[in-house]
PDB file of C-alpha atoms (C1' of nucleotides) in Angstrom:
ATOM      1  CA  UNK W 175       5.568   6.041  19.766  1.00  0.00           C
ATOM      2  CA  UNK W 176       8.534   6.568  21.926  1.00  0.00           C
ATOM      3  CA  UNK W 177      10.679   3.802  23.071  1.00  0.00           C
ATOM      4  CA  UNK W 178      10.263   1.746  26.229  1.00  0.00           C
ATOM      5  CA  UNK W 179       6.424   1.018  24.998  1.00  0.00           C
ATOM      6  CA  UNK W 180       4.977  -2.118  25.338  1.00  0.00           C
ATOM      7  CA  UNK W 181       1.841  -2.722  23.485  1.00  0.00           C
ATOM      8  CA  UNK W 182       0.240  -3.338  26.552  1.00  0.00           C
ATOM      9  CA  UNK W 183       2.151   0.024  28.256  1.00  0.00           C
ATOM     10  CA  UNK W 184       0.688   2.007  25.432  1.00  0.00           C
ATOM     11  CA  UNK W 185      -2.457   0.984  25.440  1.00  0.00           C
ATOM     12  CA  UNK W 186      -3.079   1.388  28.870  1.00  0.00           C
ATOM     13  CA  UNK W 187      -1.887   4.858  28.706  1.00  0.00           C
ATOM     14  CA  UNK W 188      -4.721   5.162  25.566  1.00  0.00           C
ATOM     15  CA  UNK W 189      -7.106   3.821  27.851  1.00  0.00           C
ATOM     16  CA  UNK W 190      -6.509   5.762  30.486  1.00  0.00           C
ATOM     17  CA  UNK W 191      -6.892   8.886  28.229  1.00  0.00           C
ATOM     18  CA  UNK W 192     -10.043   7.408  27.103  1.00  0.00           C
ATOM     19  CA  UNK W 193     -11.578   6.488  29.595  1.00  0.00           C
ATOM     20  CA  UNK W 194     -11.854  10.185  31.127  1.00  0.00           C
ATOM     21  CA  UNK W 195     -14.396  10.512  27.966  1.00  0.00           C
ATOM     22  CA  UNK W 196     -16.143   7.031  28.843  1.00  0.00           C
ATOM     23  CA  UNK W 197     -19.929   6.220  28.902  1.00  0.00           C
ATOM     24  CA  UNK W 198     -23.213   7.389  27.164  1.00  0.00           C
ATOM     25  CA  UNK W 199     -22.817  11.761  28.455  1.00  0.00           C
ATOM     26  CA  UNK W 200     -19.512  12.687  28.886  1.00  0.00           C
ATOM     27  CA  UNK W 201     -18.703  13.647  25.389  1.00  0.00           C
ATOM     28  CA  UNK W 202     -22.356  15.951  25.102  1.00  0.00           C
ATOM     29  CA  UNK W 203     -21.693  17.379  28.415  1.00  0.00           C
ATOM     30  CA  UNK W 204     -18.037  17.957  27.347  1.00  0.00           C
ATOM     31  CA  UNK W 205     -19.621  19.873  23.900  1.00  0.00           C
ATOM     32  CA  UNK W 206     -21.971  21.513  25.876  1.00  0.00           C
ATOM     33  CA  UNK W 207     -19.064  23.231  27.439  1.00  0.00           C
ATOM     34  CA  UNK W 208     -16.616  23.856  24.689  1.00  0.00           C
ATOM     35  CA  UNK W 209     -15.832  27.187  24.095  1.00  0.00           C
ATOM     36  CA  UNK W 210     -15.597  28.589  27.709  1.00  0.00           C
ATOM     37  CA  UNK W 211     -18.938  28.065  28.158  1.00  0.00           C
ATOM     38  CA  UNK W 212     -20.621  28.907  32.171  1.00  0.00           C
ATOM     39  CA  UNK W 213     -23.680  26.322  32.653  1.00  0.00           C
ATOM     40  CA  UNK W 214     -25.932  25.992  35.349  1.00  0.00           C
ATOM     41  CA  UNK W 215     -26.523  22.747  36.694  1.00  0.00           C
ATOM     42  CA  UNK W 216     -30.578  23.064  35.681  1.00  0.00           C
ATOM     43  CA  UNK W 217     -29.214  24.500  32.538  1.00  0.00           C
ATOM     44  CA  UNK W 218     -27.603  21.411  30.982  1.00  0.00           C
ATOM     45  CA  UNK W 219     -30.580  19.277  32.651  1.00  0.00           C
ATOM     46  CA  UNK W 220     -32.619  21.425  29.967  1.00  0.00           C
ATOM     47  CA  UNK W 221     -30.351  21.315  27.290  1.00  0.00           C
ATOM     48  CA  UNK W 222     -29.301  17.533  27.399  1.00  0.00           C
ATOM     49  CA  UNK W 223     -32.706  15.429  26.231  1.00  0.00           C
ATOM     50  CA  UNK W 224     -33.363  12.645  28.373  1.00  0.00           C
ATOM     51  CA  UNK W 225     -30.326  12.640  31.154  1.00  0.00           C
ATOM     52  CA  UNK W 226     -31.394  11.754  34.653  1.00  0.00           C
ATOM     53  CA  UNK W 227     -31.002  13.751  37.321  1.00  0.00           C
ATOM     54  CA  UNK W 228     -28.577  11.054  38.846  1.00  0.00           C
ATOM     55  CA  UNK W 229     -26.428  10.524  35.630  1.00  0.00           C
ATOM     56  CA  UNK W 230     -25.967  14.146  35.038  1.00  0.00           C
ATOM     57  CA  UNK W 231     -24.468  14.586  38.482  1.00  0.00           C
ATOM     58  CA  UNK W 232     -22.506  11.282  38.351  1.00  0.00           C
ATOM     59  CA  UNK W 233     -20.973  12.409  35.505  1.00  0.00           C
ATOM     60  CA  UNK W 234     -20.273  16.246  35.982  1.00  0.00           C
ATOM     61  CA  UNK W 235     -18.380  14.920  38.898  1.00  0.00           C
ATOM     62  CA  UNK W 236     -16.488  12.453  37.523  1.00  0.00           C
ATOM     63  CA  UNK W 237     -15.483  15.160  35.065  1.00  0.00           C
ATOM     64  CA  UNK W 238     -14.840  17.451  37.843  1.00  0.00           C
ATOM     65  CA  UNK W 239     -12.576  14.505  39.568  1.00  0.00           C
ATOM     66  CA  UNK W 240     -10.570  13.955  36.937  1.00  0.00           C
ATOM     67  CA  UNK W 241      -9.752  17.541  36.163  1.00  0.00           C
ATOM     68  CA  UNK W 242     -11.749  18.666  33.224  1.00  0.00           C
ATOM     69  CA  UNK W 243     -14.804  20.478  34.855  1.00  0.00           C
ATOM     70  CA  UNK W 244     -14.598  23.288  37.267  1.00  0.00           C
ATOM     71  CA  UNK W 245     -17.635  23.441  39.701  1.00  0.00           C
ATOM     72  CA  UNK W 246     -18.433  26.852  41.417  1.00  0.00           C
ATOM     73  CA  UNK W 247     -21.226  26.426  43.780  1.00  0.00           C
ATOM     74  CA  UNK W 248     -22.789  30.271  44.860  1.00  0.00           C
ATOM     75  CA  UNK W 249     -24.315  30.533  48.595  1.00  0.00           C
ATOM     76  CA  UNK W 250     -27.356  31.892  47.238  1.00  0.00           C
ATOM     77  CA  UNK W 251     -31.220  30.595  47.952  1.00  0.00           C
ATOM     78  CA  UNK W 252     -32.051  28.955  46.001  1.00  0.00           C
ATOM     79  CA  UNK W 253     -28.589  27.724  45.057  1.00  0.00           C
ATOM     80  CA  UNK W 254     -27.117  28.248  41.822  1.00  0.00           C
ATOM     81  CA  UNK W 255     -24.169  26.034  40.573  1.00  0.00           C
ATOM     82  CA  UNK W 256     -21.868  26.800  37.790  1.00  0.00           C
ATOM     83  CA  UNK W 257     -20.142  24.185  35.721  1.00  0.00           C
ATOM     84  CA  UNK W 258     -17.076  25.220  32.922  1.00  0.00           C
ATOM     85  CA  UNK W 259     -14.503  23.694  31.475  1.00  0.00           C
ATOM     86  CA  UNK W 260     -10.937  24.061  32.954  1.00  0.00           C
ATOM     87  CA  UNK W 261      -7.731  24.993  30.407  1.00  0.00           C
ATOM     88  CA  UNK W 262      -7.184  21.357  30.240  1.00  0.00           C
ATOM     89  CA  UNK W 263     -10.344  20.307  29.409  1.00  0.00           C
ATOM     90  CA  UNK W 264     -10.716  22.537  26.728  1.00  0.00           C
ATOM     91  CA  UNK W 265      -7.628  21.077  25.541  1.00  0.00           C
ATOM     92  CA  UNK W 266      -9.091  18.155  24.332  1.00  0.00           C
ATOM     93  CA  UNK W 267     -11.033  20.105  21.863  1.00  0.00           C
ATOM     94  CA  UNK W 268      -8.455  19.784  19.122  1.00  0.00           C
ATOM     95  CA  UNK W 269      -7.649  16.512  19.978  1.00  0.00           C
ATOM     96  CA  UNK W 270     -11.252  15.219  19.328  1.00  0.00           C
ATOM     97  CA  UNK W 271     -11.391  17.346  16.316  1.00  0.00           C
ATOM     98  CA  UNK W 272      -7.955  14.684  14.697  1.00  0.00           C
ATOM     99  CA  UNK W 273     -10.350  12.299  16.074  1.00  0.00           C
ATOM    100  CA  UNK W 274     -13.220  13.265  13.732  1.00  0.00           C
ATOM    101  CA  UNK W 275     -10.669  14.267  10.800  1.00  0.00           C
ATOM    102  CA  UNK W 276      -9.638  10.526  10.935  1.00  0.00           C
ATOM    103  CA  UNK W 277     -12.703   9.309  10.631  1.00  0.00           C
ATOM    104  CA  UNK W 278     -13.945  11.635   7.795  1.00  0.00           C
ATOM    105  CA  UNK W 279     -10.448   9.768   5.985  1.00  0.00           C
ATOM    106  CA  UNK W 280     -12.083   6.450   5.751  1.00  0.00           C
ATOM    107  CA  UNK W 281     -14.784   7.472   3.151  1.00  0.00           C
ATOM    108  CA  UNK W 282     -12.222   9.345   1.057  1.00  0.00           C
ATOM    109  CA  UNK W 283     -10.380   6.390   0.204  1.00  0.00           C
TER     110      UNK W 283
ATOM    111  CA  UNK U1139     -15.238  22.984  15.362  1.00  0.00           C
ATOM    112  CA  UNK U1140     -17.267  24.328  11.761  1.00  0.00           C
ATOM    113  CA  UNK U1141     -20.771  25.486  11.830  1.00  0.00           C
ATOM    114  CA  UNK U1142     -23.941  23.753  11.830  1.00  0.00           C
ATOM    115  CA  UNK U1143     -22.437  21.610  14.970  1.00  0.00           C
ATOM    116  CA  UNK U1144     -24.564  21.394  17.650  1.00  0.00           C
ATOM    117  CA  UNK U1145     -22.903  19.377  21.200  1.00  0.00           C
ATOM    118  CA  UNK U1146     -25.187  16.205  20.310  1.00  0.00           C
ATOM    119  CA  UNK U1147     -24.065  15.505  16.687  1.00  0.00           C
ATOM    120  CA  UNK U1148     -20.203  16.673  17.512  1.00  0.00           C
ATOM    121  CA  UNK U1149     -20.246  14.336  20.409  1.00  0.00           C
ATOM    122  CA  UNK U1150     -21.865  11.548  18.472  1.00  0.00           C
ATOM    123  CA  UNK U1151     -19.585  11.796  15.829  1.00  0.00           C
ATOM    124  CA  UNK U1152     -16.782  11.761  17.621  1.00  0.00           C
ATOM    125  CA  UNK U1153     -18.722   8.769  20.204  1.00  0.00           C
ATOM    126  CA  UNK U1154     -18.593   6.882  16.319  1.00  0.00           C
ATOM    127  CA  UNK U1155     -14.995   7.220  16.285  1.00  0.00           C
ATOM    128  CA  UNK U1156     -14.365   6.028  19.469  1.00  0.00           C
ATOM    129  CA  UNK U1157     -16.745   3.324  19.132  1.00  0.00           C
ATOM    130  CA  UNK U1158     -14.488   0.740  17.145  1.00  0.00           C
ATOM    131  CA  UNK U1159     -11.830   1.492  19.461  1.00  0.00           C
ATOM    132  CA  UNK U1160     -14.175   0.401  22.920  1.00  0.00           C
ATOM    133  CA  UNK U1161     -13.603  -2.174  24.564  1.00  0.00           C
ATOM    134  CA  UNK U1162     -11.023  -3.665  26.587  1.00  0.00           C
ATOM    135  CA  UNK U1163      -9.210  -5.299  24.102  1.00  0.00           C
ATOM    136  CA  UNK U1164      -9.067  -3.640  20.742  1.00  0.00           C
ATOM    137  CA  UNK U1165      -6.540  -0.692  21.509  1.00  0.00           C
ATOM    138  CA  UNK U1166      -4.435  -3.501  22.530  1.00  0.00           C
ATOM    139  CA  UNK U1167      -4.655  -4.832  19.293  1.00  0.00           C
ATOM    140  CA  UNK U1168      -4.070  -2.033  17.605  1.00  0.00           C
ATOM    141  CA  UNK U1169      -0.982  -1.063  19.419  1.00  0.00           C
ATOM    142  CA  UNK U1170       0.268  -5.104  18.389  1.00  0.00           C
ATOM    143  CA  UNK U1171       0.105  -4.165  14.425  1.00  0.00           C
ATOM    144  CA  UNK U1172       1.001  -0.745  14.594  1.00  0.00           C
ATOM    145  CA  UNK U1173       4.053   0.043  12.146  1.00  0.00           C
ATOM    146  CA  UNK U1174       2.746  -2.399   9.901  1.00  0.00           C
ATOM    147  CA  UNK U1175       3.064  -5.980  11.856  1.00  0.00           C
ATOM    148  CA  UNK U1176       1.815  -9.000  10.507  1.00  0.00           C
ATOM    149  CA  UNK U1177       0.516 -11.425  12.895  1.00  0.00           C
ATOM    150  CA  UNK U1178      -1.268 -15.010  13.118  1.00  0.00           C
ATOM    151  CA  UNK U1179      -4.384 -15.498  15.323  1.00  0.00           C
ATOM    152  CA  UNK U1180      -2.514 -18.192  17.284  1.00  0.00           C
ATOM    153  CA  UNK U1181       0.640 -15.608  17.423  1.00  0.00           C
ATOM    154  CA  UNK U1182      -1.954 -12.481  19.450  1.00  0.00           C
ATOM    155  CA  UNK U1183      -3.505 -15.111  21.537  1.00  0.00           C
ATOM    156  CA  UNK U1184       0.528 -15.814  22.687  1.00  0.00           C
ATOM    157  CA  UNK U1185       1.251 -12.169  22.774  1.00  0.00           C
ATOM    158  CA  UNK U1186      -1.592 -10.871  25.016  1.00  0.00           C
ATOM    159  CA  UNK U1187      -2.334 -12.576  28.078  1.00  0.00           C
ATOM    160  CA  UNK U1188      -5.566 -12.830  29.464  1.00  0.00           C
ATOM    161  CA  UNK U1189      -7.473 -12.822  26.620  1.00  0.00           C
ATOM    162  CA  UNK U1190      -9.646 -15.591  25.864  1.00  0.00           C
ATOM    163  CA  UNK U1191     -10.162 -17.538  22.162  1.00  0.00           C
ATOM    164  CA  UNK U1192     -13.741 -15.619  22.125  1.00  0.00           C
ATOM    165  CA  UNK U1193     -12.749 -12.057  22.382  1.00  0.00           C
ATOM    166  CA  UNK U1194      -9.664 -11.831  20.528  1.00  0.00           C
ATOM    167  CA  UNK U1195     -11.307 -13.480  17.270  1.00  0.00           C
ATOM    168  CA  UNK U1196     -14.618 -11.243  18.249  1.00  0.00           C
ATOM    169  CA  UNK U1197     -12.775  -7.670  18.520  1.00  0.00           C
ATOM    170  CA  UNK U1198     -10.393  -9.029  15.765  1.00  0.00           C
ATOM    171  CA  UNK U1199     -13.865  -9.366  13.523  1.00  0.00           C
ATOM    172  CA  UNK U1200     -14.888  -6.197  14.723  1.00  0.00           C
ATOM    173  CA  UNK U1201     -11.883  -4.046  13.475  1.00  0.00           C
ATOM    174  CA  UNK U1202     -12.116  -6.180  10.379  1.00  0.00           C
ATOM    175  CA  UNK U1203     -15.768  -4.876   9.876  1.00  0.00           C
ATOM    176  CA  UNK U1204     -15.035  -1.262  11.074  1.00  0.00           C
ATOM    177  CA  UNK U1205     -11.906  -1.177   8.443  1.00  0.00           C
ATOM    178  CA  UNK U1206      -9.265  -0.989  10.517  1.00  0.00           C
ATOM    179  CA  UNK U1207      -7.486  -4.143  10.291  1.00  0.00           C
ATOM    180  CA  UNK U1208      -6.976  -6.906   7.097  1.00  0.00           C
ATOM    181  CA  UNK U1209      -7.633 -10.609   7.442  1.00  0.00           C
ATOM    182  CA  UNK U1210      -5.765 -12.609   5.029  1.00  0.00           C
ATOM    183  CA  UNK U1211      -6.689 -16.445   5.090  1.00  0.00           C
ATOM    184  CA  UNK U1212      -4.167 -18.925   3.557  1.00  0.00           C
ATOM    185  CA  UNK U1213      -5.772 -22.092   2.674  1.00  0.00           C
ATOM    186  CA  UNK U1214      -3.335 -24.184   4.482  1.00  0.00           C
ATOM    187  CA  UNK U1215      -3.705 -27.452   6.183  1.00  0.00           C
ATOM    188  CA  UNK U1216      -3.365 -26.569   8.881  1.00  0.00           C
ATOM    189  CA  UNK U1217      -5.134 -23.703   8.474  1.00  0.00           C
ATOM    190  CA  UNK U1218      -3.056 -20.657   8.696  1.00  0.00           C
ATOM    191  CA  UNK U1219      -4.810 -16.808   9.045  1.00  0.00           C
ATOM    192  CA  UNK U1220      -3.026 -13.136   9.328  1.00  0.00           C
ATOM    193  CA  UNK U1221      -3.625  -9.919  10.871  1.00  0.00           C
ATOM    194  CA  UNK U1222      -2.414  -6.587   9.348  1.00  0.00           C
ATOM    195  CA  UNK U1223      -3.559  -3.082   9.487  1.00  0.00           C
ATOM    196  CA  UNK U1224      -5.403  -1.099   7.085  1.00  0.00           C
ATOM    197  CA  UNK U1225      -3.698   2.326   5.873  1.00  0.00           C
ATOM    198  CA  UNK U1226      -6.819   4.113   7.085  1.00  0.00           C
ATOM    199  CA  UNK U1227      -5.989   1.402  10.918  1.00  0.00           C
ATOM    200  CA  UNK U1228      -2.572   3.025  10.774  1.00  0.00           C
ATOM    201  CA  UNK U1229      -3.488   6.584  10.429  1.00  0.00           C
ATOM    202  CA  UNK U1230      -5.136   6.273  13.810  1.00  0.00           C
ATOM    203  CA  UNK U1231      -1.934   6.060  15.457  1.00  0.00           C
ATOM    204  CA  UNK U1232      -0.792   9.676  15.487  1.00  0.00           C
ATOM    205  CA  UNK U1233      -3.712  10.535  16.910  1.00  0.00           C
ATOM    206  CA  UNK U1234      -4.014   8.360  19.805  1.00  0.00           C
ATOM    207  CA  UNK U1235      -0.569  10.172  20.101  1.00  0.00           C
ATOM    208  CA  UNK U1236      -2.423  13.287  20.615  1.00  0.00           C
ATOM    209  CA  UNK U1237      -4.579  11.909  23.344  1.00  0.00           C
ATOM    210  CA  UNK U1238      -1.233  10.756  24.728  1.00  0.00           C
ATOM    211  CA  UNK U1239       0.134  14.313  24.359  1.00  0.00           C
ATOM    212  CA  UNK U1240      -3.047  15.883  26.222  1.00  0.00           C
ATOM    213  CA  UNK U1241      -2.897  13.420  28.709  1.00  0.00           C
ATOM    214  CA  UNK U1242       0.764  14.413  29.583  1.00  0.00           C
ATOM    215  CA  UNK U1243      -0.239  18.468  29.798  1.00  0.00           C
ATOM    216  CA  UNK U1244      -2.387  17.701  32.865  1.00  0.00           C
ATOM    217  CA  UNK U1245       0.456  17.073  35.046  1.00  0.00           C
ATOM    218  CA  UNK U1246       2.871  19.897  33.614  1.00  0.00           C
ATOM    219  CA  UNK U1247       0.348  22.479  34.650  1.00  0.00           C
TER     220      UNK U1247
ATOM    221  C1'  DC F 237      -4.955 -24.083  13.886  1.00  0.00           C
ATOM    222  C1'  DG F 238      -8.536 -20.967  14.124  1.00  0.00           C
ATOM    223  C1'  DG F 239     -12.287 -20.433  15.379  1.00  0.00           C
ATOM    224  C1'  DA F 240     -18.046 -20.768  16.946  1.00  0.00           C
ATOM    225  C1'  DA F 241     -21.662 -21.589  20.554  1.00  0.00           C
ATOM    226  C1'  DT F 242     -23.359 -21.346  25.016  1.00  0.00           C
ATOM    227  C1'  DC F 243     -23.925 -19.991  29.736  1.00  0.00           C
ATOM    228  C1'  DC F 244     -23.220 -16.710  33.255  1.00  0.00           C
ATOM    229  C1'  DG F 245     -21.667 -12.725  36.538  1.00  0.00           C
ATOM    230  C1'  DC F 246     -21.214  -8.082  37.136  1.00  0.00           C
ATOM    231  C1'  DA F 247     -21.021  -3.238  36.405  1.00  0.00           C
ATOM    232  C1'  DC F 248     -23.110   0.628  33.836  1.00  0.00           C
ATOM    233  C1'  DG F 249     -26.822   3.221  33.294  1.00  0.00           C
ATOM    234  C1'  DG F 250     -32.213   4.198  33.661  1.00  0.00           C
ATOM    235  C1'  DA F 251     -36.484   5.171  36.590  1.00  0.00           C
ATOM    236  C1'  DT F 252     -38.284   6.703  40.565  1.00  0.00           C
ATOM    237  C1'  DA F 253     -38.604   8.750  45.099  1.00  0.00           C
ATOM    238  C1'  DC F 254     -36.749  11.653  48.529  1.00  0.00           C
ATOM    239  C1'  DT F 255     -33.893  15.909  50.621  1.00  0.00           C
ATOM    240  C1'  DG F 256     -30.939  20.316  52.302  1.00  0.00           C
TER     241       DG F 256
ATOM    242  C1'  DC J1271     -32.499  24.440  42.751  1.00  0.00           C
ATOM    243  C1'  DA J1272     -29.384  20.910  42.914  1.00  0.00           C
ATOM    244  C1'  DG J1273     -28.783  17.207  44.105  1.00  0.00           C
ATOM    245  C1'  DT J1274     -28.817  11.848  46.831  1.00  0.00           C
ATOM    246  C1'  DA J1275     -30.674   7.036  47.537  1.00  0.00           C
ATOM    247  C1'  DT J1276     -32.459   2.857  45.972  1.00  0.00           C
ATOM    248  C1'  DC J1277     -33.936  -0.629  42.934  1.00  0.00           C
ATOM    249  C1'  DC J1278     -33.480  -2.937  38.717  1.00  0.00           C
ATOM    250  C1'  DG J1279     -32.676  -4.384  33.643  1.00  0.00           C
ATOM    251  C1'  DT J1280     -29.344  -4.911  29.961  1.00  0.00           C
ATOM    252  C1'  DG J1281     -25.117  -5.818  27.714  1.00  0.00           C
ATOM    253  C1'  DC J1282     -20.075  -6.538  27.875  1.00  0.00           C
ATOM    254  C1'  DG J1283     -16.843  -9.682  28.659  1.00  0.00           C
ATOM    255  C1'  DG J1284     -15.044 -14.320  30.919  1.00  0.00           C
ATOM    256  C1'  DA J1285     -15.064 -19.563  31.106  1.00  0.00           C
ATOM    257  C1'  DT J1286     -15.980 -23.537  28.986  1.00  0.00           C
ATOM    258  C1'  DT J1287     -17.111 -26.718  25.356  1.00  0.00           C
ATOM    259  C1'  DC J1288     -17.406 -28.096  20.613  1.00  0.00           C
ATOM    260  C1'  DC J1289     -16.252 -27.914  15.341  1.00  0.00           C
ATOM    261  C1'  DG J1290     -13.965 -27.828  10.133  1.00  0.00           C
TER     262       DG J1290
END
DNA sequence: CGGAATCCGCACGGATACTG
DNA sequence: CAGTATCCGTGCGGATTCCG
């Protein structure tokens, strides 16, 4: 923790972070795209039991907003849609992974 | 991320780690016992403004029951009560300093 | 001092129907 | 195919009151 933190500062800067990764889908749509992986928009409707159509949109572009999802939409018919993560999304990768490391911690002690 | 992940258990497991930290209070909790700070009930409730007698002692019961943070009761009159972290509440701080770190790369690109 | 109990508003997310 | 629009239920968190 550097200096000039408040609790309060700090936290807020935490949340802020987290809350890019907020609500029930982000974190399997964020999976779903590890790895450099190119998804459809139908694709990950398929692959992700039980989203709604309006939730997996919502989300994708609140992803998209806050920098972690590319969207490439093809002038095709029918359209086709293209969702990946961008070089800072797939940042977060190893950051979640300290994440799960930390919690694997607790039953070791 | 090892093999026999698929994105819905990753992303839960990691969605269980960031469970005990959800909410809008407990991160700033945490960040007010970091580095080992021991603290009263009446002491937090002075420190962080805004929160009301219901939430702090519910999160405060909640990172109790998720093992992040000690409650030490002194049978006092009056009563006096103290708030510490665990080890394994402590180890979470260098990586919410990796979420911090990540956070910072999205404007340097 | 350190809570517990209760009531309540509001935003998140689900279901369904419709569209370029 | 890839969405948008609308309605609605639930649960988190705030305000207030009471208790050992």
């Amino acid at each position: 923790m550097g200096k000039g933190y408040t609790p309060e500062t700090a936290a807020a800067d935490v949340a802020a972070a987290l809350k890019v990764l907020e609500g029930r889908w982000k974190l399997i749509l964020l999976f779903h795209l590890f790895g450099g992986q190119v998804r459809r928009y139908s694709e990950l409707k398929k692959r992700i039991p039980g989203i709604s159509q309006k939730m997996l949109a919502q989300q994708l572009r609140a992803l998209e907003a806050d920098g972690l999802v590319r969207r490439t939409v093809y002038p095709e018919v029918p359209p086709r849609v293209e969702y990946q993560l961008t070089d800072w999304g797939q940042a977060l990768c190893p950051v979640l992974d300290g994440l799960l490391s930390w919690r694997e911690k607790r039953h070791s002690q």
